[in-house]
mmJSON file of the N, C-alpha and C atoms, coordinates in Angstrom:
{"data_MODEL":{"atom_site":{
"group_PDB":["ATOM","ATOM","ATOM","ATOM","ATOM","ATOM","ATOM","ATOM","ATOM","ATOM","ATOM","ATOM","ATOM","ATOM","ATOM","ATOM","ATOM","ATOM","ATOM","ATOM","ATOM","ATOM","ATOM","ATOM","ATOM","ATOM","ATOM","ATOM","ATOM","ATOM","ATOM","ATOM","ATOM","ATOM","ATOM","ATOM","ATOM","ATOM","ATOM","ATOM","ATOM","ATOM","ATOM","ATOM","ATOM","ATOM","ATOM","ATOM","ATOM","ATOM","ATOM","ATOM","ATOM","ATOM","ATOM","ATOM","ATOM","ATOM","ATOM","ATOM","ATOM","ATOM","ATOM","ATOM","ATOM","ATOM","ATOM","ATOM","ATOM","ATOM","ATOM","ATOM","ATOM","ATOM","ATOM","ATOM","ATOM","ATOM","ATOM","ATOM","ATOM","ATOM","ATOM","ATOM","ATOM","ATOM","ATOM","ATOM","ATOM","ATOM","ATOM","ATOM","ATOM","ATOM","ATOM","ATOM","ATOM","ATOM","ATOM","ATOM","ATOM","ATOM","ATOM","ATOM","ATOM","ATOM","ATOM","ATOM","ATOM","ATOM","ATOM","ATOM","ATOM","ATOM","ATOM","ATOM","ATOM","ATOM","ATOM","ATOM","ATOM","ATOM","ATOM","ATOM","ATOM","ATOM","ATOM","ATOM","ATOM","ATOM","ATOM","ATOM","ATOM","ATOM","ATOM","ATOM","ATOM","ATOM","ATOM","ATOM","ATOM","ATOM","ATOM","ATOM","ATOM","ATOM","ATOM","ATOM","ATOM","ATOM","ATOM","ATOM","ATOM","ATOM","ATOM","ATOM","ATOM","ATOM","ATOM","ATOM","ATOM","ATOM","ATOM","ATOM","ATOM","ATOM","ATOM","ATOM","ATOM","ATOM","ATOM","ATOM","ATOM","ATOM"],
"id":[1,2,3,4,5,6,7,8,9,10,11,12,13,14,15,16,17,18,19,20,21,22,23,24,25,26,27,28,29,30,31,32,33,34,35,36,37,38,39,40,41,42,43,44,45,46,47,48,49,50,51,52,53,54,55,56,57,58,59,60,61,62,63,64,65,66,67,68,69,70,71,72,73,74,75,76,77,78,79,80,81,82,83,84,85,86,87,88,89,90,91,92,93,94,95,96,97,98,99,100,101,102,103,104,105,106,107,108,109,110,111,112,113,114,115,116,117,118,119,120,121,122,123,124,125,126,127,128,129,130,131,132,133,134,135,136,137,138,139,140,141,142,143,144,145,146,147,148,149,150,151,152,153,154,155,156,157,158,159,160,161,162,163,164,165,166,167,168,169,170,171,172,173,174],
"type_symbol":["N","C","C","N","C","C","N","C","C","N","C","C","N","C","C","N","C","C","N","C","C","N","C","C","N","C","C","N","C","C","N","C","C","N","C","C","N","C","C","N","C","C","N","C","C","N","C","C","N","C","C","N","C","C","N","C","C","N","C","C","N","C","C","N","C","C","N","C","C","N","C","C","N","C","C","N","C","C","N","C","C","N","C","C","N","C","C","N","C","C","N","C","C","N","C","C","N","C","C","N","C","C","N","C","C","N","C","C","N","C","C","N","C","C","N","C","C","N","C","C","N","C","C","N","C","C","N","C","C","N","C","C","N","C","C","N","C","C","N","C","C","N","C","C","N","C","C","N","C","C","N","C","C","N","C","C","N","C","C","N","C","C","N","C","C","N","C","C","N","C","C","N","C","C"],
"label_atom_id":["N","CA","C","N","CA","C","N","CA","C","N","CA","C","N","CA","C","N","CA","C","N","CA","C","N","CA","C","N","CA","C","N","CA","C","N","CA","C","N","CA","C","N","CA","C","N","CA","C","N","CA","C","N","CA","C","N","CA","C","N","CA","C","N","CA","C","N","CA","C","N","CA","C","N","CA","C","N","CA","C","N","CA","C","N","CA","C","N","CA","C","N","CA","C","N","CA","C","N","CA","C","N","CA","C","N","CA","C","N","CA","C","N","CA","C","N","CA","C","N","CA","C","N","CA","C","N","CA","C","N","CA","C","N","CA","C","N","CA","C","N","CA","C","N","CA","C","N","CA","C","N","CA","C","N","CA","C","N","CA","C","N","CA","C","N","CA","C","N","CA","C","N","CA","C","N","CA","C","N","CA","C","N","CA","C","N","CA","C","N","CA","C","N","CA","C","N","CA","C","N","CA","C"],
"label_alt_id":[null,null,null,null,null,null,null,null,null,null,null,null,null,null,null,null,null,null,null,null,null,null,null,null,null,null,null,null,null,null,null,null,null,null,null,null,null,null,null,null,null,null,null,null,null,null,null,null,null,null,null,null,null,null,null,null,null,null,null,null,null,null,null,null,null,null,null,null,null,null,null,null,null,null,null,null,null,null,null,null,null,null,null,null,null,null,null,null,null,null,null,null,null,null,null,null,null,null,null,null,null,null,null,null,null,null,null,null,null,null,null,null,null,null,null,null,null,null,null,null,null,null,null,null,null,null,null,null,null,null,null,null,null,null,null,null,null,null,null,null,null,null,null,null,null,null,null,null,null,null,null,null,null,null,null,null,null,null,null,null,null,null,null,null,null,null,null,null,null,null,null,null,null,null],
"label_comp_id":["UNK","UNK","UNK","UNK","UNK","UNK","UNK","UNK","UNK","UNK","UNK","UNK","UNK","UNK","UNK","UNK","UNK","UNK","UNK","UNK","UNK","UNK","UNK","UNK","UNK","UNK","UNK","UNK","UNK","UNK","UNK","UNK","UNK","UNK","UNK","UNK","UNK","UNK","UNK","UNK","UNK","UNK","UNK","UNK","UNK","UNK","UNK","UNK","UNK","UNK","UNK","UNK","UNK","UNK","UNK","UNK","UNK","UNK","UNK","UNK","UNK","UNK","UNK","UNK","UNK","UNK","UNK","UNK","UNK","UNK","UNK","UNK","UNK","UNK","UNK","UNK","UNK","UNK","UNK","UNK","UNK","UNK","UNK","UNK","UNK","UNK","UNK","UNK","UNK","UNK","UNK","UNK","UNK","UNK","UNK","UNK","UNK","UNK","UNK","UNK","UNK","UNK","UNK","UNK","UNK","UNK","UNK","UNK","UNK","UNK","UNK","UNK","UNK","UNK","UNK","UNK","UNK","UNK","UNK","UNK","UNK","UNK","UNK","UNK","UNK","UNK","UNK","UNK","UNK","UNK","UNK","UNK","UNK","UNK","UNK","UNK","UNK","UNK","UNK","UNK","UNK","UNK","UNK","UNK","UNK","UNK","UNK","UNK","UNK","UNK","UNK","UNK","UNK","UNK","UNK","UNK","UNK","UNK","UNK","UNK","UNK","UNK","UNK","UNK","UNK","UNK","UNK","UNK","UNK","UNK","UNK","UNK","UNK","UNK"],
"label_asym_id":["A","A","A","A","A","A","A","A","A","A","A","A","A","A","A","A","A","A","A","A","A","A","A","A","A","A","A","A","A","A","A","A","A","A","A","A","A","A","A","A","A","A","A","A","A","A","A","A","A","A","A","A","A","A","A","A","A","A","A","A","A","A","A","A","A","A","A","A","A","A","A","A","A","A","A","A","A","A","A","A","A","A","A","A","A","A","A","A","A","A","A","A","A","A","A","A","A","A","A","A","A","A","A","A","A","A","A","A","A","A","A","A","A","A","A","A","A","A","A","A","A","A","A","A","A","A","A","A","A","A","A","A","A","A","A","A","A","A","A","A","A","A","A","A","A","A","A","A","A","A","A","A","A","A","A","A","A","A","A","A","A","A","A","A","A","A","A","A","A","A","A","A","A","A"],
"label_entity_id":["1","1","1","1","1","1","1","1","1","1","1","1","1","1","1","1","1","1","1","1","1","1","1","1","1","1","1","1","1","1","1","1","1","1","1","1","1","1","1","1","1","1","1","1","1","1","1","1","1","1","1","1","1","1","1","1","1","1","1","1","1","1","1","1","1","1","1","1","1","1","1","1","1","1","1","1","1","1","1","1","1","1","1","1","1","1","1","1","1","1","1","1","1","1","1","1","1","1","1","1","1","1","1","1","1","1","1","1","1","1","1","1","1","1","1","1","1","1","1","1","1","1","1","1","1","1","1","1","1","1","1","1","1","1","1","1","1","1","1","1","1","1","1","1","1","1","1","1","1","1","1","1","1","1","1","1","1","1","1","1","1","1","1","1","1","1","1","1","1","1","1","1","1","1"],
"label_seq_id":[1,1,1,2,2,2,3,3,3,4,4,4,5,5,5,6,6,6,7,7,7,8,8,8,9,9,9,10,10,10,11,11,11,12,12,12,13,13,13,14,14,14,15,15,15,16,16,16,17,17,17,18,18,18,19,19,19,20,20,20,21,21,21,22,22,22,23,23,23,24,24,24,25,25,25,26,26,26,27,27,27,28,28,28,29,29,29,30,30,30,31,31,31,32,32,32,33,33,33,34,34,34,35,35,35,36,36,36,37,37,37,38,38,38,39,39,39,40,40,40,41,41,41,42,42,42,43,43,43,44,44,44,45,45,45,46,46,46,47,47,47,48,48,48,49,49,49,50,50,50,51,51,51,52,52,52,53,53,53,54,54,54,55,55,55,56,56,56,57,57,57,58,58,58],
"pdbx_PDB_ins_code":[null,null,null,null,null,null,null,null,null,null,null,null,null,null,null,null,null,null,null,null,null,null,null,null,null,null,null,null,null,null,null,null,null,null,null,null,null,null,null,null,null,null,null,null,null,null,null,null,null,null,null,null,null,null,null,null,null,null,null,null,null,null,null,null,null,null,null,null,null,null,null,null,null,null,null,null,null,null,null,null,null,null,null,null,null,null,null,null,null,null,null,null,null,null,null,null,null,null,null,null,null,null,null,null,null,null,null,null,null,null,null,null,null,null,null,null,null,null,null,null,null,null,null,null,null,null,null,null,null,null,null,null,null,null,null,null,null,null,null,null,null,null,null,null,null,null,null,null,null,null,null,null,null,null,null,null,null,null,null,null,null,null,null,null,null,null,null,null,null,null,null,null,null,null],
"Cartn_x":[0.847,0.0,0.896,0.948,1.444,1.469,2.617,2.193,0.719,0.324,-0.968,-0.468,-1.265,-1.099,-1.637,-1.18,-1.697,-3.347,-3.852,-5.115,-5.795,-5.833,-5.794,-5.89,-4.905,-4.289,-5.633,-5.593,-6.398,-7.993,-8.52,-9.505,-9.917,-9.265,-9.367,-9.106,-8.163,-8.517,-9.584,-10.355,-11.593,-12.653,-12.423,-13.441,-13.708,-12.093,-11.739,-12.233,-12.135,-12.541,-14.032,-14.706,-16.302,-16.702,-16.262,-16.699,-16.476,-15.112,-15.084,-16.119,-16.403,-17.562,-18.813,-19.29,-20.678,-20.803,-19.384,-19.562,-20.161,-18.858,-19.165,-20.419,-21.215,-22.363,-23.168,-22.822,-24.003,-23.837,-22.34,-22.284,-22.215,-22.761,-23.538,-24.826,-25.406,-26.439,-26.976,-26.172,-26.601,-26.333,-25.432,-25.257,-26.903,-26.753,-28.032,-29.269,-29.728,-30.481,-30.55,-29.813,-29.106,-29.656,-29.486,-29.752,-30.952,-31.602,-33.047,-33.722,-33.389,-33.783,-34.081,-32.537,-32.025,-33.248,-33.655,-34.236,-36.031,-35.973,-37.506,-37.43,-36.6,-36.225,-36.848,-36.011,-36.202,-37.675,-38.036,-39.541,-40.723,-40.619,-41.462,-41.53,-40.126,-39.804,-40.513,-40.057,-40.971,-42.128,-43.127,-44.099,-44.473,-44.311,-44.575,-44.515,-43.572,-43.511,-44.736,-44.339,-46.161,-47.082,-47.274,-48.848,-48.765,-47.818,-47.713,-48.148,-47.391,-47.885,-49.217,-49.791,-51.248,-52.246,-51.935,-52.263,-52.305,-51.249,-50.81,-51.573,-51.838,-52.441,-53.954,-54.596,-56.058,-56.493],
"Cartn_y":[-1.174,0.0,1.242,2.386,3.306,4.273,5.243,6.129,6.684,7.451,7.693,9.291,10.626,11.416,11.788,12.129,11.864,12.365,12.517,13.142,12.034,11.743,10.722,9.073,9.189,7.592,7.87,9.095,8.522,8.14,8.901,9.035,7.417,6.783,5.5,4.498,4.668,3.94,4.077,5.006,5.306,4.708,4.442,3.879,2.522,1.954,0.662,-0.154,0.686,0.604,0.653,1.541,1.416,0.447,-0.28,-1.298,-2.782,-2.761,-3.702,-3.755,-2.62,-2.693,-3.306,-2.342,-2.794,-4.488,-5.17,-6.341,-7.377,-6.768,-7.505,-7.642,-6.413,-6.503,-7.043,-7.507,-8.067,-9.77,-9.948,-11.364,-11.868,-10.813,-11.095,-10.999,-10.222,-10.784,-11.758,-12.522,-13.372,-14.907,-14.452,-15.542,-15.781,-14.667,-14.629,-15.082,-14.831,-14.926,-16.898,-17.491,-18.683,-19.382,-18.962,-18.713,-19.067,-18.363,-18.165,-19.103,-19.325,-20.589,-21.875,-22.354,-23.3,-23.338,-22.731,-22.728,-23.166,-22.475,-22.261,-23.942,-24.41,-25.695,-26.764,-26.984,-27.569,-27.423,-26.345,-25.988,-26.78,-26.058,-27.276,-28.493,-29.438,-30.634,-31.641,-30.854,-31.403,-31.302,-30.328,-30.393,-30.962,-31.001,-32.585,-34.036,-33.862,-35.293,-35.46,-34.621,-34.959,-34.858,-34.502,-34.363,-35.869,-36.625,-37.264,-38.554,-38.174,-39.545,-39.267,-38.188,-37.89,-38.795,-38.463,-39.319,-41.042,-41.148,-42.366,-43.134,-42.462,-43.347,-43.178,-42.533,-42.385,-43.306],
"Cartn_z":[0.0,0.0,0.0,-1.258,-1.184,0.704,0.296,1.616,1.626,2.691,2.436,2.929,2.688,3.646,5.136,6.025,7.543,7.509,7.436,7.413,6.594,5.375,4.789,5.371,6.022,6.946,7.86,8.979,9.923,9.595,8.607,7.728,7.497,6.949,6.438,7.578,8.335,9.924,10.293,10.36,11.049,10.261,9.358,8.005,8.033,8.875,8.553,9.69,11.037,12.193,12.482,11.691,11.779,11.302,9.891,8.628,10.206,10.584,11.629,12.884,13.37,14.198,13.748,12.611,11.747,11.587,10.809,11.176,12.172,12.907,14.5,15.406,14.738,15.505,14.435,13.037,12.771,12.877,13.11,13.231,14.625,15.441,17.064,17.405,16.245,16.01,14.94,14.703,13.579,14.494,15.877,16.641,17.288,18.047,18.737,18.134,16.848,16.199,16.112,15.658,15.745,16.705,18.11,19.708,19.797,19.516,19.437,19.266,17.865,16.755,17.76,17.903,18.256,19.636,20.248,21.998,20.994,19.929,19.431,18.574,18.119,18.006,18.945,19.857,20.701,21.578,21.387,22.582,21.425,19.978,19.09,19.322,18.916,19.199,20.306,21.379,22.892,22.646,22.446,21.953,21.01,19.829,19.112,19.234,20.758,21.121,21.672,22.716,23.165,22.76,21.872,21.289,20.283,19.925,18.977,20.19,21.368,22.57,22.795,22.989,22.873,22.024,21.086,19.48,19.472,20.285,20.078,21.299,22.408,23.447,23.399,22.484,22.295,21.315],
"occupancy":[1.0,1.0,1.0,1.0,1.0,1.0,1.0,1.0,1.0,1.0,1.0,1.0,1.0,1.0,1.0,1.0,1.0,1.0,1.0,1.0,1.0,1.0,1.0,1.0,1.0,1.0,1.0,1.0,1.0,1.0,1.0,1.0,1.0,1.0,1.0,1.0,1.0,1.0,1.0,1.0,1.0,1.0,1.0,1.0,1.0,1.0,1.0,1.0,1.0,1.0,1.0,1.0,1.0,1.0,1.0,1.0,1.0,1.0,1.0,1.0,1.0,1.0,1.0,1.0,1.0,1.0,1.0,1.0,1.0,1.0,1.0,1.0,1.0,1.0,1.0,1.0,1.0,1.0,1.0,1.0,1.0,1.0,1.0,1.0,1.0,1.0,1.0,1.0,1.0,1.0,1.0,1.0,1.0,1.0,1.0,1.0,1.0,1.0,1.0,1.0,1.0,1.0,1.0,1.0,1.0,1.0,1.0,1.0,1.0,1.0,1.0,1.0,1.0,1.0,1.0,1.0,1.0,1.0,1.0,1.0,1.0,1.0,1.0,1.0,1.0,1.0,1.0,1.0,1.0,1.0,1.0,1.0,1.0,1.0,1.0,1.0,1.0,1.0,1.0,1.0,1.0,1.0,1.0,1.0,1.0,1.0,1.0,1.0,1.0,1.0,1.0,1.0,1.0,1.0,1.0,1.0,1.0,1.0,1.0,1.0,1.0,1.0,1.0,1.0,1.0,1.0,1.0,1.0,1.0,1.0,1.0,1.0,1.0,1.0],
"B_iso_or_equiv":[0.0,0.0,0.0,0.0,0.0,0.0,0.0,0.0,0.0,0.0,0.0,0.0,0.0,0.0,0.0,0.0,0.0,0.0,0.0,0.0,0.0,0.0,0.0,0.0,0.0,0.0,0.0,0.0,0.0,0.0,0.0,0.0,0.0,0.0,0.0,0.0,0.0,0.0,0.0,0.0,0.0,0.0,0.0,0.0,0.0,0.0,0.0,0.0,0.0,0.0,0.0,0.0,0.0,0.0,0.0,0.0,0.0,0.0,0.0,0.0,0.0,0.0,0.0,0.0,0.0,0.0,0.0,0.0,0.0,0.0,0.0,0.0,0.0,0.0,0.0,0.0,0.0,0.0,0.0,0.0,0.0,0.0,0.0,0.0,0.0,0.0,0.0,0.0,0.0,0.0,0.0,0.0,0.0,0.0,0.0,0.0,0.0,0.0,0.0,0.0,0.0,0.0,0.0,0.0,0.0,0.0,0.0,0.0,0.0,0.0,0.0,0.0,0.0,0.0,0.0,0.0,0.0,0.0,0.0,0.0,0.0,0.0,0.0,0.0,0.0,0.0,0.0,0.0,0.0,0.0,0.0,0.0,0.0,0.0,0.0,0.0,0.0,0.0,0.0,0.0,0.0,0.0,0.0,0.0,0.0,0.0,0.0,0.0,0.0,0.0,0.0,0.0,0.0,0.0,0.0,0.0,0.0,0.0,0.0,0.0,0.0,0.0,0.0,0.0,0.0,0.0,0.0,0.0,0.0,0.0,0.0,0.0,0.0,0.0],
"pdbx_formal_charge":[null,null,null,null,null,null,null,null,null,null,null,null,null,null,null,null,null,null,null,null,null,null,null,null,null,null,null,null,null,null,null,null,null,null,null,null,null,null,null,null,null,null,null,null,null,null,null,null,null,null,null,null,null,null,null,null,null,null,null,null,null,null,null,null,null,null,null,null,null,null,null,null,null,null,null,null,null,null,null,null,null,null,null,null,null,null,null,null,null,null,null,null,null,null,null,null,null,null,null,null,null,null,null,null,null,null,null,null,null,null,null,null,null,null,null,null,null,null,null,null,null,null,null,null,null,null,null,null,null,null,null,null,null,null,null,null,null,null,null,null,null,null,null,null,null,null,null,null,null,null,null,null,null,null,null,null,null,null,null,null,null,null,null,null,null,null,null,null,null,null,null,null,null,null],
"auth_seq_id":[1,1,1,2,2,2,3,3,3,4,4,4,5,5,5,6,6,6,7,7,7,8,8,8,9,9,9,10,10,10,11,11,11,12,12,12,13,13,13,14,14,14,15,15,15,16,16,16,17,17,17,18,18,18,19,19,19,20,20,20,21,21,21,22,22,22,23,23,23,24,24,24,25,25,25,26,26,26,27,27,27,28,28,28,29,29,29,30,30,30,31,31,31,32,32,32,33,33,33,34,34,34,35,35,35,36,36,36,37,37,37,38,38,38,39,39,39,40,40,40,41,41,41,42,42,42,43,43,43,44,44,44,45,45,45,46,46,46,47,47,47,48,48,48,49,49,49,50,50,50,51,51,51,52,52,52,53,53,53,54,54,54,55,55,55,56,56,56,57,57,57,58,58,58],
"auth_comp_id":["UNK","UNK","UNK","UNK","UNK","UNK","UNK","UNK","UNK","UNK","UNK","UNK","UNK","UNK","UNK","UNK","UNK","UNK","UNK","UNK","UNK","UNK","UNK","UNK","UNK","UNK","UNK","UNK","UNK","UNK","UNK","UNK","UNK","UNK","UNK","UNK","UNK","UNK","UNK","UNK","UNK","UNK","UNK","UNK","UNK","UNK","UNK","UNK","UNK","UNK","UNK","UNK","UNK","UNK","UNK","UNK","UNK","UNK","UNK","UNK","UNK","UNK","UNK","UNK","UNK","UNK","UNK","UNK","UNK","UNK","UNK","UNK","UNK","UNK","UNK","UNK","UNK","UNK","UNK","UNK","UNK","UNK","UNK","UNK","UNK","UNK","UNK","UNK","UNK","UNK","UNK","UNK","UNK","UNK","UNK","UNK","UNK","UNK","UNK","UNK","UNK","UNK","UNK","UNK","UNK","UNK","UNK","UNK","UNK","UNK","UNK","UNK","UNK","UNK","UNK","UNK","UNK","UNK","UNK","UNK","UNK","UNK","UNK","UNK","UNK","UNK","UNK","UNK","UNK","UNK","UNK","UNK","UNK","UNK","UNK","UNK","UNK","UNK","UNK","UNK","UNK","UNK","UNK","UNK","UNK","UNK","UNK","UNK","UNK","UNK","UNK","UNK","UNK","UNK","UNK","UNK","UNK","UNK","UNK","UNK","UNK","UNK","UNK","UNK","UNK","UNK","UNK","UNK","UNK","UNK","UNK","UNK","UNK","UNK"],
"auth_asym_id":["A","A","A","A","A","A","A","A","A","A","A","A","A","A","A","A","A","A","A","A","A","A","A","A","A","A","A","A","A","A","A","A","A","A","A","A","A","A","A","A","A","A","A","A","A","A","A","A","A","A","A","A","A","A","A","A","A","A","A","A","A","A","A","A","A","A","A","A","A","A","A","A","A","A","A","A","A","A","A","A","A","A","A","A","A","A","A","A","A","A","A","A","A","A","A","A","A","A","A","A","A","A","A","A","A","A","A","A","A","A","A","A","A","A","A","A","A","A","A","A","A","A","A","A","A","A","A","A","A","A","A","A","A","A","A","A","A","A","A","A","A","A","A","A","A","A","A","A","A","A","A","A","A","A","A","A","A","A","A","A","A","A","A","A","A","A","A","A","A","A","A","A","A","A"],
"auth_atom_id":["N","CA","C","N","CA","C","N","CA","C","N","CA","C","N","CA","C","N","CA","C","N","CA","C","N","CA","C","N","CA","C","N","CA","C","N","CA","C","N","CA","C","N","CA","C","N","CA","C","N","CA","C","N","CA","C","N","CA","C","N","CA","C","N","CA","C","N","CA","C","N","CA","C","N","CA","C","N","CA","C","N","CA","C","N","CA","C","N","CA","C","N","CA","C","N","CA","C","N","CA","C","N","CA","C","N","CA","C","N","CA","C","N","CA","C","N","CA","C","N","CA","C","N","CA","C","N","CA","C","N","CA","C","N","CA","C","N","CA","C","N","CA","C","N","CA","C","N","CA","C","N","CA","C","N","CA","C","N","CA","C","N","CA","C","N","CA","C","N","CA","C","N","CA","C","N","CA","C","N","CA","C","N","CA","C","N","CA","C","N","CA","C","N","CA","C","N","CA","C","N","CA","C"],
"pdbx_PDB_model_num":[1,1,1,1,1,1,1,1,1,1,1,1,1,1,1,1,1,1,1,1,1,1,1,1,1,1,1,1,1,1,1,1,1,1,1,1,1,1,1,1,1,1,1,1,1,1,1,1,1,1,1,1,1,1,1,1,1,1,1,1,1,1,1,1,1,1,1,1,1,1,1,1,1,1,1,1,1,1,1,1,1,1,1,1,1,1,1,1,1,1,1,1,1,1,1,1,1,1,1,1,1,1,1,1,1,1,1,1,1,1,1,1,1,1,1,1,1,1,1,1,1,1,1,1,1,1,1,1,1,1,1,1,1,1,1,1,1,1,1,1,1,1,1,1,1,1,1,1,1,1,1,1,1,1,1,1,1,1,1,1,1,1,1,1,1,1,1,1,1,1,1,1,1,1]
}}}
């Protein structure tokens, strides 16, 4: 990467540094989101069991 001029340099740190934030928070929420799922997963599941033993003992 050529020199940059100082004003310039910090300019683009700051650019580079926001683009890294913006990320980070969307791939913490893309965890969470995940999170979610996974809990809303499992709460269906159980519930289909039982209703399927429901089914099954009538």
């Amino acid at each position: 990467m050529p020199k940059l001029p100082p004003l310039v340099n910090t300019v683009y740190k700051a650019w580079l540094r926001a683009r890294l934030e913006r990320y980070t928070r969307a791939l913490e929420a893309i965890a969470a989101q995940r999170e979610n799922d996974f809990h809303a997963e499992r709460l269906l599941h159980k519930e289909m069991v039982l209703l399927r033993s429901k089914l099954h003992s009538l």
